[in-house]
Amino acid sequence: MKVCLAVLSLLALTACTGSSAGADAAQWRSDERPIGQTLVYECLGYEFIARMGPGEMAVWLDDEYRVLSQVRSASGVKYQEGDIVFWSKGEDAMLMIGPDRYGDCALAPARAPWEDARRRGVNFRASGNEPGWYLELKEGEQILFVGNYGGQRLLLPEPGVQWDDGVRLYQTRNDAHEIILEIRTQTCRDSMRGDEYPATVSLLVDGRALSGCGTDLVFPWE
């Protein structure tokens, strides 16, 4: 009789322990957002950049960079570091910074390449259409041109700016290629999406003329 009671007690303890562990584990949710990809969120009254890693979420806020760790949540996926909390479930998401709460956060994929460039310290970015191309300029380092919808990629040294009647001029070359970039402070409208940018860009790549829109990018985070 004592043996039977001991066995029953052990089974009951095991069942309770298993149930508790299951409930605890259910509070951890898998995050379906891609790892290593820059994301831009637009919320009510606020916007920010994010980048996912295993069990963590890096965020670039107005004036600081923080890494949030995934924590348990009764529902959805939650990340937290100090008084900064991000929570999402399906298409619903919100960000809390201390006492401030910003809801209705939604992804803005069209802005992601520009904000990713800013996060990487690019000083100026431009893009154009038909065929699709983009250019990234890092002062004192390099000019990257990606053309033909990604089929062409040129990396040339940044030569330093020349000024010609208010127009910024960059002319760089290597043994095989030449890029001449002109930047005018003139409002430009993207021919495909209609977005407005503060700079109009003229570009010669190995003698081929391209035009597009661009903007200076400020990197405020240390």
Coordinates of C-alpha atoms in Angstrom, one line a residue:
M1 CA 0.0 0.0 0.0
K2 CA 2.8 2.4 0.9
V3 CA 4.6 1.6 -2.4
C4 CA 1.4 2.3 -4.4
L5 CA 1.0 5.7 -2.6
A6 CA 4.6 6.6 -3.3
V7 CA 4.2 5.8 -7.0
L8 CA 1.0 7.8 -7.2
S9 CA 2.7 10.8 -5.4
L10 CA 5.6 10.6 -7.8
L11 CA 3.3 10.5 -10.8
A12 CA 1.3 13.5 -9.5
L13 CA 4.5 15.5 -8.9
T14 CA 5.7 14.7 -12.4
A15 CA 2.4 15.7 -13.9
C16 CA 2.3 19.0 -12.1
T17 CA 5.9 19.8 -13.0
G18 CA 5.3 18.9 -16.6
S19 CA 2.2 21.1 -16.7
S20 CA 4.1 24.1 -15.2
A21 CA 7.0 23.7 -17.6
G22 CA 4.5 23.6 -20.5
A23 CA 2.8 26.7 -19.4
D24 CA 6.1 28.5 -18.9
A25 CA 7.4 27.4 -22.3
A26 CA 4.2 28.5 -24.0
Q27 CA 5.1 32.1 -23.0
W28 CA 8.0 32.0 -25.4
R29 CA 6.9 32.8 -29.0
S30 CA 8.9 32.3 -32.2
D31 CA 9.6 35.5 -34.1
E32 CA 8.9 35.3 -37.8
R33 CA 10.7 38.5 -38.8
P34 CA 13.9 37.9 -40.8
I35 CA 17.2 37.9 -38.9
G36 CA 19.9 40.3 -40.1
Q37 CA 17.5 42.5 -42.1
T38 CA 16.9 46.2 -41.4
L39 CA 13.3 47.0 -40.7
V40 CA 11.6 50.4 -40.5
Y41 CA 8.6 50.9 -38.2
E42 CA 6.2 53.8 -38.5
C43 CA 4.0 54.2 -35.3
L44 CA 1.5 56.8 -34.2
G45 CA 3.7 59.7 -33.4
Y46 CA 7.0 57.9 -33.7
E47 CA 9.3 55.9 -36.1
F48 CA 12.4 53.8 -35.6
I49 CA 14.8 51.4 -37.2
A50 CA 15.1 47.7 -36.0
R51 CA 17.3 44.8 -36.8
M52 CA 16.7 41.2 -35.6
G53 CA 19.2 38.8 -34.1
P54 CA 18.7 35.4 -32.4
G55 CA 16.7 36.2 -29.3
E56 CA 17.3 39.9 -29.5
M57 CA 16.2 43.1 -31.3
A58 CA 18.4 46.1 -31.9
V59 CA 16.6 49.4 -32.2
W60 CA 17.8 52.8 -33.4
L61 CA 15.7 55.5 -31.7
D62 CA 15.9 59.2 -32.0
D63 CA 19.1 59.7 -30.1
E64 CA 20.3 56.3 -29.0
Y65 CA 20.9 52.7 -29.9
R66 CA 19.7 49.8 -27.7
V67 CA 19.6 46.0 -27.9
L68 CA 16.4 44.5 -26.5
S69 CA 16.3 40.9 -25.3
Q70 CA 13.3 38.6 -25.9
V71 CA 11.3 38.1 -22.7
R72 CA 8.3 36.0 -21.8
S73 CA 4.9 37.3 -22.9
A74 CA 1.4 36.1 -22.2
S75 CA 0.7 36.6 -25.9
G76 CA 2.7 37.7 -29.0
V77 CA 6.4 38.4 -29.0
K78 CA 8.0 40.8 -26.5
Y79 CA 11.5 42.4 -26.3
Q80 CA 12.7 44.6 -23.4
E81 CA 15.7 46.4 -22.2
G82 CA 15.2 48.7 -19.2
D83 CA 12.3 51.0 -19.8
I84 CA 12.1 50.3 -23.6
V85 CA 9.6 47.6 -24.6
F86 CA 8.6 46.3 -28.1
W87 CA 5.6 44.0 -28.4
S88 CA 4.0 42.5 -31.5
K89 CA 1.4 39.9 -32.4
G90 CA 0.6 39.3 -36.1
E91 CA 0.2 42.8 -37.7
D92 CA -0.3 44.5 -34.3
A93 CA 2.8 46.1 -32.7
M94 CA 3.6 48.8 -30.3
L95 CA 6.7 50.5 -28.7
M96 CA 7.0 51.8 -25.2
I97 CA 9.8 54.2 -24.1
G98 CA 9.4 54.9 -20.4
P99 CA 5.9 56.4 -19.9
D100 CA 5.4 57.0 -23.6
R101 CA 3.4 54.4 -25.6
Y102 CA 3.3 54.4 -29.4
G103 CA 0.8 52.1 -31.0
D104 CA -0.2 51.0 -34.5
C105 CA 3.4 50.3 -35.5
A106 CA 3.6 49.1 -39.1
L107 CA 6.5 48.1 -41.3
A108 CA 7.6 50.6 -44.1
P109 CA 9.5 48.4 -46.5
A110 CA 10.1 51.1 -49.1
R111 CA 12.1 53.1 -46.5
A112 CA 14.3 50.1 -45.4
P113 CA 17.1 50.5 -47.9
W114 CA 17.6 54.2 -47.1
E115 CA 17.5 53.6 -43.3
D116 CA 19.8 50.6 -43.7
A117 CA 22.3 52.8 -45.5
R118 CA 22.0 55.5 -42.8
R119 CA 22.6 52.8 -40.1
R120 CA 25.8 51.8 -42.0
G121 CA 27.1 55.3 -42.0
V122 CA 26.4 56.2 -45.6
N123 CA 26.5 60.0 -46.1
F124 CA 24.4 60.2 -49.3
R125 CA 22.2 57.8 -51.2
A126 CA 20.4 58.1 -54.5
S127 CA 18.3 55.8 -56.7
G128 CA 16.7 55.8 -60.1
N129 CA 14.5 53.7 -62.4
E130 CA 14.3 52.0 -65.8
P131 CA 16.7 50.3 -65.2
G132 CA 16.7 50.3 -61.5
W133 CA 19.9 51.5 -59.8
Y134 CA 21.2 53.0 -56.6
L135 CA 24.3 54.8 -55.4
E136 CA 25.8 55.1 -51.9
L137 CA 28.5 57.6 -51.0
K138 CA 30.7 57.4 -48.0
E139 CA 32.8 60.5 -47.5
G140 CA 36.5 59.9 -47.5
E141 CA 36.0 56.2 -48.4
Q142 CA 34.0 55.0 -51.4
I143 CA 31.2 55.3 -53.9
L144 CA 29.2 52.2 -54.5
F145 CA 27.0 52.0 -57.6
V146 CA 24.6 49.1 -58.2
G147 CA 22.9 49.1 -61.5
N148 CA 20.7 47.0 -63.8
Y149 CA 18.5 45.9 -60.9
G150 CA 21.5 44.5 -59.1
G151 CA 23.3 43.0 -62.1
Q152 CA 26.1 45.5 -62.1
R153 CA 28.2 46.5 -59.1
L154 CA 31.0 49.1 -59.0
L155 CA 33.0 50.2 -56.0
L156 CA 35.3 53.2 -56.6
P157 CA 37.2 55.5 -54.3
E158 CA 35.4 58.7 -53.1
P159 CA 37.4 61.5 -54.6
G160 CA 36.2 64.4 -52.5
V161 CA 33.7 67.0 -53.5
Q162 CA 34.1 69.8 -56.0
W163 CA 31.6 72.7 -56.1
D164 CA 30.4 74.3 -59.3
D165 CA 27.8 77.0 -58.9
G166 CA 26.1 75.3 -56.0
V167 CA 26.3 71.8 -57.5
R168 CA 28.2 69.1 -55.8
L169 CA 30.4 67.2 -58.2
Y170 CA 32.2 63.9 -57.7
Q171 CA 34.4 62.4 -60.4
T172 CA 36.1 59.0 -59.8
R173 CA 37.6 56.3 -61.8
N174 CA 39.8 53.1 -61.7
D175 CA 41.5 51.2 -64.5
A176 CA 38.1 50.0 -66.0
H177 CA 35.3 52.3 -64.9
E178 CA 34.4 56.0 -64.4
I179 CA 31.6 57.6 -62.4
I180 CA 30.7 61.3 -62.6
L181 CA 28.1 62.3 -60.0
E182 CA 26.3 65.7 -59.8
I183 CA 24.0 66.5 -56.9
R184 CA 21.7 69.5 -57.1
T185 CA 19.7 70.8 -54.1
Q186 CA 16.4 70.7 -56.0
T187 CA 13.2 68.8 -55.1
C188 CA 13.0 65.5 -57.0
R189 CA 10.0 63.1 -57.4
D190 CA 10.6 59.4 -57.8
S191 CA 9.2 58.4 -61.2
M192 CA 7.8 55.1 -59.9
R193 CA 6.5 55.7 -56.4
G194 CA 6.1 59.4 -56.4
D195 CA 8.1 60.0 -53.2
E196 CA 9.8 63.4 -52.9
Y197 CA 13.5 63.8 -52.1
P198 CA 15.5 67.0 -51.5
A199 CA 18.2 66.4 -54.2
T200 CA 18.2 65.8 -57.9
V201 CA 21.0 63.5 -59.2
S202 CA 22.6 63.3 -62.6
L203 CA 25.0 60.4 -63.1
L204 CA 27.4 59.2 -65.8
V205 CA 28.6 55.6 -65.4
D206 CA 31.1 54.7 -68.1
G207 CA 29.5 57.3 -70.3
R208 CA 25.9 56.1 -69.8
A209 CA 23.6 58.9 -68.5
L210 CA 21.3 58.2 -65.6
S211 CA 19.0 60.4 -63.5
G212 CA 17.4 60.0 -60.1
C213 CA 16.7 61.3 -56.7
G214 CA 18.7 61.4 -53.5
T215 CA 19.1 62.6 -50.0
D216 CA 21.9 63.2 -47.4
L217 CA 21.8 60.8 -44.5
V218 CA 22.7 61.8 -41.0
F219 CA 24.1 59.2 -38.6
P220 CA 23.3 60.4 -35.0
W221 CA 24.1 57.2 -33.1
E222 CA 27.4 56.4 -31.4

